[in-house]
CSV table of C-alpha atoms in Angstrom, one decimal:
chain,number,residue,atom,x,y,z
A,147,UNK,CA,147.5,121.4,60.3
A,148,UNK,CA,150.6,119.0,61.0
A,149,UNK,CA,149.4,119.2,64.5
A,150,UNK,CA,146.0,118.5,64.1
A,151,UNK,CA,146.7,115.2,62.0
A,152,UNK,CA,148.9,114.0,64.5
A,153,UNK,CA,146.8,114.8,67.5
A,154,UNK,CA,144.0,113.0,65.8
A,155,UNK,CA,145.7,110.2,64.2
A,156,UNK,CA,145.9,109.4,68.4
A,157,UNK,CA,142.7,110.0,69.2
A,158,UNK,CA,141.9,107.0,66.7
A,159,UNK,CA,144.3,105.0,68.1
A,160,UNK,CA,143.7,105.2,71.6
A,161,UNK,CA,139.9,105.0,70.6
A,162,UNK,CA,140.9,101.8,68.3
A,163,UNK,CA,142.2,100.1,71.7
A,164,UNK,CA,139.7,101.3,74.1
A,165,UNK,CA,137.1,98.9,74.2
A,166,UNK,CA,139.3,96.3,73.5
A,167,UNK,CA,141.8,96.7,76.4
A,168,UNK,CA,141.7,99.7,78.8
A,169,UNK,CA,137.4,99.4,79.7
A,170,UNK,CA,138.1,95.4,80.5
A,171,UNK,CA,141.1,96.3,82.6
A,172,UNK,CA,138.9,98.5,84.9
A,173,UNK,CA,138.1,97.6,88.4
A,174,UNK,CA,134.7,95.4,89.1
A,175,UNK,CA,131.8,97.9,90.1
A,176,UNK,CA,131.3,98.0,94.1
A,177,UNK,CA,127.9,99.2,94.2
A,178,UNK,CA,126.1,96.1,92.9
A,179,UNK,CA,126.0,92.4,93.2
A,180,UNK,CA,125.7,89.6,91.1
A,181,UNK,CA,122.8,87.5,92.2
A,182,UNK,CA,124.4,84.3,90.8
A,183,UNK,CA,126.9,84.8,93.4
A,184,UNK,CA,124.4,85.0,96.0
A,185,UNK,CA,124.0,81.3,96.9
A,186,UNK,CA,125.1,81.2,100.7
A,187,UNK,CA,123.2,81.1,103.9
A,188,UNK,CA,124.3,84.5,105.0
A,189,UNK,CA,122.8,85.9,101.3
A,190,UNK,CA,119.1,85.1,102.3
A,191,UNK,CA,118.6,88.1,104.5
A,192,UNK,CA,119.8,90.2,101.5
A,193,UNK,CA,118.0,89.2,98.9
A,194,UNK,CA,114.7,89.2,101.0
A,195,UNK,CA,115.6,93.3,101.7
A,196,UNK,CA,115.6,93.3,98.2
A,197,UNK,CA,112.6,92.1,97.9
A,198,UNK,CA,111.1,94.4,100.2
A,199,UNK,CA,112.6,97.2,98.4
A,200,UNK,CA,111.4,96.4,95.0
A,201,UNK,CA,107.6,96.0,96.3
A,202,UNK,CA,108.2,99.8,97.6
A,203,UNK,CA,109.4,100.8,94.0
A,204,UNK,CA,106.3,99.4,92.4
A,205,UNK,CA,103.5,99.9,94.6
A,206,UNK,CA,104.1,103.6,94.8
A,207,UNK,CA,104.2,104.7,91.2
A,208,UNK,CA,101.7,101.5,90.3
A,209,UNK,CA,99.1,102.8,93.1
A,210,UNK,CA,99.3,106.1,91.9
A,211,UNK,CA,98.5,105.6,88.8
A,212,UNK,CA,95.8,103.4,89.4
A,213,UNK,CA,94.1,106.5,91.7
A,214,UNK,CA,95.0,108.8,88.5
A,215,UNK,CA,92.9,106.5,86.3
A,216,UNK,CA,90.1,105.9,89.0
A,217,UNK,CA,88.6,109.4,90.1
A,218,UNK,CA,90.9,110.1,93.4
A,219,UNK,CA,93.3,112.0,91.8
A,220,UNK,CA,92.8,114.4,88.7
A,221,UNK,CA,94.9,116.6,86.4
A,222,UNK,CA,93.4,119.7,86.7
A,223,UNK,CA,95.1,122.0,83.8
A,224,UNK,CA,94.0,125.0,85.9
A,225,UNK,CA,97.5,124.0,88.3
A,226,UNK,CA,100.4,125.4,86.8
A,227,UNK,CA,102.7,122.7,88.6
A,228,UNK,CA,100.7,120.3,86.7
A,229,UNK,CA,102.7,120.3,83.2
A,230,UNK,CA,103.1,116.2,83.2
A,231,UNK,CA,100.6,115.2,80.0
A,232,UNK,CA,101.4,111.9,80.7
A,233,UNK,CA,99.3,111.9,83.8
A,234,UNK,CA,96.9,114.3,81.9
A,235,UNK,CA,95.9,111.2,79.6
A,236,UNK,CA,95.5,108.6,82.2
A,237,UNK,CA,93.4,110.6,84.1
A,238,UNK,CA,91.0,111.1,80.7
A,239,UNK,CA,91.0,107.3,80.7
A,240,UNK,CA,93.5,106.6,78.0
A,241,UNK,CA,97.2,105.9,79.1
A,242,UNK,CA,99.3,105.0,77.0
A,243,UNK,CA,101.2,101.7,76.0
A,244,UNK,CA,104.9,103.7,75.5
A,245,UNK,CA,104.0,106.0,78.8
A,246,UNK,CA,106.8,105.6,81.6
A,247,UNK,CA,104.5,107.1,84.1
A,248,UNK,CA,101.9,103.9,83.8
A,249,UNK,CA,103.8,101.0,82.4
A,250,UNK,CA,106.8,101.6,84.5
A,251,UNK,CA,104.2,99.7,87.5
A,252,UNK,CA,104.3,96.8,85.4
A,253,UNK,CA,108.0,95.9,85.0
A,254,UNK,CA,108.7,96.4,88.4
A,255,UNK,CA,106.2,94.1,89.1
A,256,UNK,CA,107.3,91.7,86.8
A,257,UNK,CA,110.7,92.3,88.4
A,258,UNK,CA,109.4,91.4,91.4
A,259,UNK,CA,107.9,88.2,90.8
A,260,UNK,CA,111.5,87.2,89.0
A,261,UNK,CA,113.1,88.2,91.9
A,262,UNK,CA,110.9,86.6,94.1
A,263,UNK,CA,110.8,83.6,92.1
A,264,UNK,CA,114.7,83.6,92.0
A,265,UNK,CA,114.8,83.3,95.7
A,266,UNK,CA,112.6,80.3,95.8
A,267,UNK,CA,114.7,78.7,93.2
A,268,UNK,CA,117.7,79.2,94.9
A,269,UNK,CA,116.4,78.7,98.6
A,270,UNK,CA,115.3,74.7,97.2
A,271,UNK,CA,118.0,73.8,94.9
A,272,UNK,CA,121.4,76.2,95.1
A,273,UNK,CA,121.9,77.3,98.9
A,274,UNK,CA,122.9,75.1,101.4
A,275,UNK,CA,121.4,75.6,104.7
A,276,UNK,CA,122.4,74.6,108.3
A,277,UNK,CA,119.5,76.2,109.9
A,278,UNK,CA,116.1,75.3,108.6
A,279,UNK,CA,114.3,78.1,110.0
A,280,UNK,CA,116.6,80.7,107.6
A,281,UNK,CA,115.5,78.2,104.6
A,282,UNK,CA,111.5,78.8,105.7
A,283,UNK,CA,112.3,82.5,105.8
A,284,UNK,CA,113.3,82.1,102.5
A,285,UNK,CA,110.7,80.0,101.1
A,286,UNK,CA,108.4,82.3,103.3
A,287,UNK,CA,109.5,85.3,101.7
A,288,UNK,CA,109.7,84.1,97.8
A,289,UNK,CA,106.3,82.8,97.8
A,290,UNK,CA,104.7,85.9,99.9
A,291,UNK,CA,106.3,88.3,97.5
A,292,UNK,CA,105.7,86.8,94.4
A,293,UNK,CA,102.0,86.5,95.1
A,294,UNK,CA,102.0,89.9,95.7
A,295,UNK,CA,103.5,90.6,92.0
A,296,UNK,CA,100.8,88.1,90.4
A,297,UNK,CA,98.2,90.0,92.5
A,298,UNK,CA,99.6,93.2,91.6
A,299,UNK,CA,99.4,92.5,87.9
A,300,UNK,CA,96.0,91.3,87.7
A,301,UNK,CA,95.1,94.4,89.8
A,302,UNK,CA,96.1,97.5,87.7
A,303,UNK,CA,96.7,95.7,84.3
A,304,UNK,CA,95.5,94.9,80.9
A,305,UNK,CA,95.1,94.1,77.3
A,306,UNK,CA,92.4,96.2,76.7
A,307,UNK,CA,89.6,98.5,78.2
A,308,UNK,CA,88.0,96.0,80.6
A,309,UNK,CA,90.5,93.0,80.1
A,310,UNK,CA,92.3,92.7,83.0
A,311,UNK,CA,95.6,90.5,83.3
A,312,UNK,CA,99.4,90.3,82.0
A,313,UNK,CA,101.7,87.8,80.5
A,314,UNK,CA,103.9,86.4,82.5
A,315,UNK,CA,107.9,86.0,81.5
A,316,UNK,CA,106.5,86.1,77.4
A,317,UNK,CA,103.8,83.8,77.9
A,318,UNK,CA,100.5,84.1,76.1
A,319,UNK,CA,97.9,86.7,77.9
A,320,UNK,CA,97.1,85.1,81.5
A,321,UNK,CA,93.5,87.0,82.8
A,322,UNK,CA,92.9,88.8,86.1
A,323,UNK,CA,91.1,85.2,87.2
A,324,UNK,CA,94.0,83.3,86.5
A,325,UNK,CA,96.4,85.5,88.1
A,326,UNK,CA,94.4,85.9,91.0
A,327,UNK,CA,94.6,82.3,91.5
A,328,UNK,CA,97.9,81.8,91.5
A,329,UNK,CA,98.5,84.3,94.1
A,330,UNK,CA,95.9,82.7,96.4
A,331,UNK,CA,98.1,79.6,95.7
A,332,UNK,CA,101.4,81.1,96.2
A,333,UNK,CA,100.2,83.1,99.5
A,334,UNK,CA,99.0,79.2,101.0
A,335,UNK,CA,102.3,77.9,99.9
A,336,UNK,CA,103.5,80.4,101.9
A,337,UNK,CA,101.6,79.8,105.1
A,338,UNK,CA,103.7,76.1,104.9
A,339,UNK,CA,106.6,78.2,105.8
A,340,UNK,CA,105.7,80.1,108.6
A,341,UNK,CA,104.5,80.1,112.1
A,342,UNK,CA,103.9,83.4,113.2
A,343,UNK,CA,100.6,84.4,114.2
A,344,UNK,CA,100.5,88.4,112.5
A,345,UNK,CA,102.4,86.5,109.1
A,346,UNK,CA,99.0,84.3,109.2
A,347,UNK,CA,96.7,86.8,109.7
A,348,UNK,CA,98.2,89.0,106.8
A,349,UNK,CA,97.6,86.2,104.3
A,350,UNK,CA,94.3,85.4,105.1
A,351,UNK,CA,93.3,89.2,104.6
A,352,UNK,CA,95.5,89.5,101.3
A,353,UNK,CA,93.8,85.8,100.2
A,354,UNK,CA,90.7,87.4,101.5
A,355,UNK,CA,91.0,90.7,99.7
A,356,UNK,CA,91.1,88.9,96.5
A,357,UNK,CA,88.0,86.8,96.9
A,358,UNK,CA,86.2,89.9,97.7
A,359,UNK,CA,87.7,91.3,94.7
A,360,UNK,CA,86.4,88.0,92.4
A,361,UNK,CA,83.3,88.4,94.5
A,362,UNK,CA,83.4,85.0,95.4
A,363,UNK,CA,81.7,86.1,98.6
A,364,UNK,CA,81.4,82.3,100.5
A,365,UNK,CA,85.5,82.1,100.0
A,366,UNK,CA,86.0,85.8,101.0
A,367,UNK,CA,84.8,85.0,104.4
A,368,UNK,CA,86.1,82.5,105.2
A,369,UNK,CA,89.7,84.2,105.4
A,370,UNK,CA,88.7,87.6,106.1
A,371,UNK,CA,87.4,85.9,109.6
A,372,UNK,CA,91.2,84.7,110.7
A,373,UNK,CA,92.5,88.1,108.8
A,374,UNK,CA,93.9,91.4,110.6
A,375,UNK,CA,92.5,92.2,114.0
A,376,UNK,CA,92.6,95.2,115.8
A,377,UNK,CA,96.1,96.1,117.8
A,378,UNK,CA,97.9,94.7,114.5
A,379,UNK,CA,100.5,96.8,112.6
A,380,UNK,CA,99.6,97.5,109.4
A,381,UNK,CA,101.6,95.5,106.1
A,382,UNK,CA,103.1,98.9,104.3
A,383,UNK,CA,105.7,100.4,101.9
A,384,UNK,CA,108.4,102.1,103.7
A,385,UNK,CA,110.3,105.2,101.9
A,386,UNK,CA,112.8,107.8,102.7
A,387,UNK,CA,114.2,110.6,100.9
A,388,UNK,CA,116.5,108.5,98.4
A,389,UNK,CA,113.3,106.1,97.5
A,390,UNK,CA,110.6,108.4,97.5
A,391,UNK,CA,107.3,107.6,96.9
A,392,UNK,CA,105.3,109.0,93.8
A,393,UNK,CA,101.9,110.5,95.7
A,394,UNK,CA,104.7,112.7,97.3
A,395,UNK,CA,106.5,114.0,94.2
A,396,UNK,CA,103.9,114.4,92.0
A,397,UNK,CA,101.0,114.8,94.1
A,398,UNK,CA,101.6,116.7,96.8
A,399,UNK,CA,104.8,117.9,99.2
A,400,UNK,CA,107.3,118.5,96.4
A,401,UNK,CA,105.0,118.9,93.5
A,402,UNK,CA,101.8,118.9,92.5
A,403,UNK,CA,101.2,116.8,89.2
A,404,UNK,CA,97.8,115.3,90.5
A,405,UNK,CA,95.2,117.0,92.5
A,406,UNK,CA,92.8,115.4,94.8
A,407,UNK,CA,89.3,115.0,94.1
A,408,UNK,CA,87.0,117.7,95.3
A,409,UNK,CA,85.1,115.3,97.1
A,410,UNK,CA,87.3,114.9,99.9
A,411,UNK,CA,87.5,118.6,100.6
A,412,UNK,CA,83.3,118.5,100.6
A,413,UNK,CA,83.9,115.4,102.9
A,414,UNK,CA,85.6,117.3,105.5
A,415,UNK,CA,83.7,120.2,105.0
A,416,UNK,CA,80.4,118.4,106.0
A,417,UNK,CA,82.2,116.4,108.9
A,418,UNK,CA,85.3,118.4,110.4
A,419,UNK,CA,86.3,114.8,112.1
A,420,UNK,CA,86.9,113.5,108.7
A,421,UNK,CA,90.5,115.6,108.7
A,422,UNK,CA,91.8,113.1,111.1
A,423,UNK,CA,92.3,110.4,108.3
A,424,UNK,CA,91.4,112.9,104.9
A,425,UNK,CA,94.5,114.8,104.9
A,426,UNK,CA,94.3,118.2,102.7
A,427,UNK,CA,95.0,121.6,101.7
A,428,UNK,CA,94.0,123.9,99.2
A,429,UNK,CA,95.7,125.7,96.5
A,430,UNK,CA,94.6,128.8,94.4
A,431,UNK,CA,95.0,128.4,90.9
A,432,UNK,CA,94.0,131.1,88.7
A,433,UNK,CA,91.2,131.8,90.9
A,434,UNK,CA,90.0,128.2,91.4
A,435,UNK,CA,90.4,126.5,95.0
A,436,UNK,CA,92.3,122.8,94.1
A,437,UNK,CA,93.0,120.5,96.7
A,438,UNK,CA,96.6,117.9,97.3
A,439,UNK,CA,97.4,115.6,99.8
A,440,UNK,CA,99.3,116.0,102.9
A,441,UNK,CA,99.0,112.2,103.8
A,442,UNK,CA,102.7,111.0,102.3
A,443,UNK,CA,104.9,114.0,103.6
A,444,UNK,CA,108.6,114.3,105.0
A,445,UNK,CA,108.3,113.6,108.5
A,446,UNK,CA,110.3,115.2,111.5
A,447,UNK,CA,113.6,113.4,111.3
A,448,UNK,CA,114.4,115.0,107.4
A,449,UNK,CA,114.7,111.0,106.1
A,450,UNK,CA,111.5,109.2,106.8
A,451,UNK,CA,108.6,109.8,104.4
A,452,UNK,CA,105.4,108.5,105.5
A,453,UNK,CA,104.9,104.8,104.1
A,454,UNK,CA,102.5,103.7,102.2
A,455,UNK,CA,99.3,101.3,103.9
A,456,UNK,CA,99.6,98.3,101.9
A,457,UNK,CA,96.8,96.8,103.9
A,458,UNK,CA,95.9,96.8,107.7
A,459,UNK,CA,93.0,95.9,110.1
A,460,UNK,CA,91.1,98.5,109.4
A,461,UNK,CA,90.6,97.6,105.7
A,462,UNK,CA,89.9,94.2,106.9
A,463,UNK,CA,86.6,95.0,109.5
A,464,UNK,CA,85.2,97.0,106.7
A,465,UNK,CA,85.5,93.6,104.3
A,466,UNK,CA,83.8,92.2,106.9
A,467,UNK,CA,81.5,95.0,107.1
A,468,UNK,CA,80.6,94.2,103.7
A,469,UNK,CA,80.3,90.4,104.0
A,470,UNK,CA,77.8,91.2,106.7
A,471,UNK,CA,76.0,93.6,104.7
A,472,UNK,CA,76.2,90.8,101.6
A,473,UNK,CA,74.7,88.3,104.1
A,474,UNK,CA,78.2,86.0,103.6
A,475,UNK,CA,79.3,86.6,107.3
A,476,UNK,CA,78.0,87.4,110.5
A,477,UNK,CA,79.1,90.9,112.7
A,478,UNK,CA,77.2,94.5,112.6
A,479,UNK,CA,78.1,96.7,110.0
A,480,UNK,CA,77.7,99.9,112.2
A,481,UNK,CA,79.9,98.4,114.7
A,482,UNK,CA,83.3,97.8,112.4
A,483,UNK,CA,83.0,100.5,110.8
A,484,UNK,CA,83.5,102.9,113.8
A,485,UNK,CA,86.0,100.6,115.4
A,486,UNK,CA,87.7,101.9,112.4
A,487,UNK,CA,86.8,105.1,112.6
A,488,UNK,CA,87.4,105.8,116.3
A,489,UNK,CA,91.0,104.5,115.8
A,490,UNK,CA,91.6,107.6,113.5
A,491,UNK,CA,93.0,109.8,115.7
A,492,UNK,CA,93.4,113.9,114.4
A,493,UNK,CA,96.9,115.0,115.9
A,494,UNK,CA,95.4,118.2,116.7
A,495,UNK,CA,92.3,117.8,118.1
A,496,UNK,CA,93.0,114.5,120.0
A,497,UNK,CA,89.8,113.2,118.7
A,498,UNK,CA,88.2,110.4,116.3
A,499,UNK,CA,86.2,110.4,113.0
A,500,UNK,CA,83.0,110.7,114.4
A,501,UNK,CA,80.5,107.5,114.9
A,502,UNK,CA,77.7,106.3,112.8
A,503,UNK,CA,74.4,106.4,115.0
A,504,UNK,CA,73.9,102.4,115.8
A,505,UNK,CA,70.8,102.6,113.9
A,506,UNK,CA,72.2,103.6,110.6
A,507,UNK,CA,71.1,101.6,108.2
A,508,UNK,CA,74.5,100.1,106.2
A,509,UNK,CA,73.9,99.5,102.3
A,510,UNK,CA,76.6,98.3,99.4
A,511,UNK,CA,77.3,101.3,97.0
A,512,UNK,CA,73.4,103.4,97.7
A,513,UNK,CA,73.3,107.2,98.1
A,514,UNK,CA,73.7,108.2,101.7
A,515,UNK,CA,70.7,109.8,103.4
A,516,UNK,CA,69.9,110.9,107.1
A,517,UNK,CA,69.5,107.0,108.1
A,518,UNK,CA,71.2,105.0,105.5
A,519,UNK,CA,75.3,105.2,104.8
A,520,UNK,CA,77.3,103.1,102.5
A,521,UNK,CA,80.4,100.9,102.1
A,522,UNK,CA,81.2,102.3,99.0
A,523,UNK,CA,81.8,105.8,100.7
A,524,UNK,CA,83.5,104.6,103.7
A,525,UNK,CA,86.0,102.5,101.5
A,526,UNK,CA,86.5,105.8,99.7
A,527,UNK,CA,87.4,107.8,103.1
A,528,UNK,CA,89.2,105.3,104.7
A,529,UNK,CA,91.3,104.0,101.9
A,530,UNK,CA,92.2,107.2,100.1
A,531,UNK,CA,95.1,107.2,98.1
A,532,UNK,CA,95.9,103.4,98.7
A,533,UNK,CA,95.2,102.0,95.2
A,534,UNK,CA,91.7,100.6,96.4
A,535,UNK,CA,89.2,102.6,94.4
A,536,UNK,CA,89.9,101.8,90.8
A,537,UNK,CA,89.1,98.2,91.7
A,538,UNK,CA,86.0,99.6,94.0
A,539,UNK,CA,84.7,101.8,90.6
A,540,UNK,CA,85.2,98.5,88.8
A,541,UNK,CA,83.5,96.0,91.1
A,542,UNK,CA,80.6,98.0,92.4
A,543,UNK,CA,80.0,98.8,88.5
A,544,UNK,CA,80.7,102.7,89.4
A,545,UNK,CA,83.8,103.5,87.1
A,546,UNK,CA,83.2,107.1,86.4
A,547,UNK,CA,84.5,107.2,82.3
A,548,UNK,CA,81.9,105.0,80.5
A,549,UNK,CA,83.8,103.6,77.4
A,550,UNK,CA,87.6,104.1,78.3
A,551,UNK,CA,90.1,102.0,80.0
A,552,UNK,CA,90.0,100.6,83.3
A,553,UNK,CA,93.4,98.9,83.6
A,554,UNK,CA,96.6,100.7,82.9
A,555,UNK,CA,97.9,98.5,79.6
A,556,UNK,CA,100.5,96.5,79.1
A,557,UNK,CA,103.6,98.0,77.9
A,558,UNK,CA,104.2,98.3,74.4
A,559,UNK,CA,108.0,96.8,75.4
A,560,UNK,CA,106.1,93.7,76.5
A,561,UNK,CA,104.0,93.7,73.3
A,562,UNK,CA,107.0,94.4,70.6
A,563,UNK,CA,109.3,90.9,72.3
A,564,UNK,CA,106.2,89.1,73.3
A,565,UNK,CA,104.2,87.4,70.3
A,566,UNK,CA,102.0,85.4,72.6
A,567,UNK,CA,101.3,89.1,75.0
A,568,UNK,CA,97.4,89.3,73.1
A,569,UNK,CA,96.5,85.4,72.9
């Protein structure tokens, strides 16, 4: 007993001077940075990587999600991998405000606008640069990427059921509108600081993509016309092994939390060609055939996993498809639409998605028949599992659960430190 008082009687001790002495005597960490030390010419390259990185982190779990709640992917209870109830109640149309799986989107978004937003600060008023073409990098960067945060956040989020929008750094609710419009801003900003031709291009089918999305058709356009063009690589969210990307844990190579929609299976079933860009397989599940995605997989090397389209040429010709159809622009429907299809090339077969007959007639969202086909059901082929279709159910006035929400909401961590998050 002598023993033990003694022997504790040092534990309290040593415990008494911990904290005090021994943790601030420690060695600084050499796995981070402190961004306030970051204020050197040689730190823009850095912190624009960052950047890069965080838009990975949050378009992944963020674009999931957002297929979870539109009707790409399900949670079919009949899968025994699928034991997430998280995803379970998105996919019914009610996510929750304290669930990781959806609100985790938003504060990396937010991150990345602060981050972003951070590098603009600095880049005009804390580095000092010697080269002016590293400072419109920078400017270039902080303004593209924060765009993409506002325009992220007025994409996927909400207050309510159909109340699209976020505060922004505990500022009273700002709607999908206003945030839109601030990312059209940021993204011409950014156009001040660049000259490259494919940077250009990019904006003006982000910028257009978002008129399209407000349907202010005129605007639309007019940037979707000096957007993407065929032979461009495609904007995207790289990933390896140690930043994985969520439609590959959870719905598909390493396990299967979401399924795919039935659909697509029926879509390659009545077109073989379709494989070449509707990448499946099927499952047995207690007798029932279920269907995941083989698109985002591990390739070859054991490191790379297949990135994520953000947006590319292909997505613009079938705005413009659209435009055309909508009478806004001039082009023929049937002819961007298998420019697209005909550069979806199946690695087996060698071949394309087949071609629309030239006399097809092209409609917005209206069943397909023998001579008619629509946008609505090419956008859902050719832009599967990229985010798109929740804002495609919500625009065309197609969202599949009448009543229930349409925007992931905002996080109750938002709502508890935030007064202003409802106003």
């Amino acid at each position: 007993m002598k023993k033990m008082k003694i022997f504790l009687s040092v534990l309290v001790l040593f415990s008494s001077f911990a904290c005090k002495d021994f943790v601030s005597d420690v060695a600084p960490y050499t796995d981070r940075v402190n961004i306030d030390e970051l204020n050197d010419q040689a730190s823009v390259d850095f912190l624009i990587n960052g950047l890069v990185n965080q838009l990975s982190l949050t378009v992944d779990r963020t674009f999931l999600t957002g297929d979870l709640l539109a009707d790409q992917l399900i949670f079919d209870p009949r899968n025994t991998k699928a034991t997430f109830l998280a995803y379970q109640v998105i996919d019914q149309g009610s996510p929750m405000d304290n669930n990781t799986e959806n609100t985790q989107g938003f504060l990396n978004a937010q991150e990345l606008r602060l981050m972003a937003d951070t590098l603009v600060y600095k880049a005009n008023n804390q580095i000092k640069f010697t080269d002016n073409n590293i400072k419109n990098r920078a400017l270039y960067a902080g303004k593209f990427y924060s765009a993409f945060a506002y325009y992220l956040l007025g994409t996927y989020f909400g207050k309510d059921q159909v109340s699209g929008g976020a505060p922004i750094n505990l500022s009273h609710f700002k709607s999908t509108t206003v945030l839109y419009q601030t990312a059209i801003d940021k993204w011409n900003e950014a156009l001040n600081y660049t000259t490259n031709a494919y940077n250009i291009r990019l904006i003006n089918s982000l910028i257009g993509r978002i008129y399209l999305f407000m349907g202010d058709y005129t605007n639309a356009a007019i940037y979707v016309a000096k957007g993407l063009i065929s032979g461009d690589a495609p904007f995207v969210a790289q990933y390896n092994t140690l930043s994985d990307n969520y439609y590959r844990l959870n719905a598909g190579e390493v396990r299967v939390q979401c399924n795919v929609d039935p659909r697509f299976n029926t879509y390659v079933t009545n077109d073989p060609t379709e494989a070449a860009r509707i990448q499946l397989k099927k499952s047995t599940f207690s007798g029932a055939s279920l269907y995941s995605q083989i698109k985002y997989v591990l390739q070859p090397d054991n490191v790379t996993v297949t990135p994520i389209v953000i947006i590319d040429w292909q997505e613009n010709n079938l705005m413009e498809a659209e435009l055309a159809v909508r009478g806004n622009m001039a082009g023929n429907p049937v002819s961007l639409i298998n420019a697209v299809r005909a550069s979806r090339i199946n690695p087996t077969t060698k071949l394309p998605v087949s071609s629309l007959s030239s006399s097809t007639a092209i409609t917005l969202a209206d069943p397909t028949t023998s001579t008619t086909y629509s946008i609505y059901v090419e956008r859902d082929k050719e832009l599967w599992l990229r985010g798109d279709r929740l804002i495609d159910e919500r625009r065309f006035g197609k969202f599949h659960l009448q009543g229930m929400w349409e925007y992931l909401p905002i996080p109750y961590s938002e709502k508890i430190q935030n007064p202003y998050w409802n106003n």
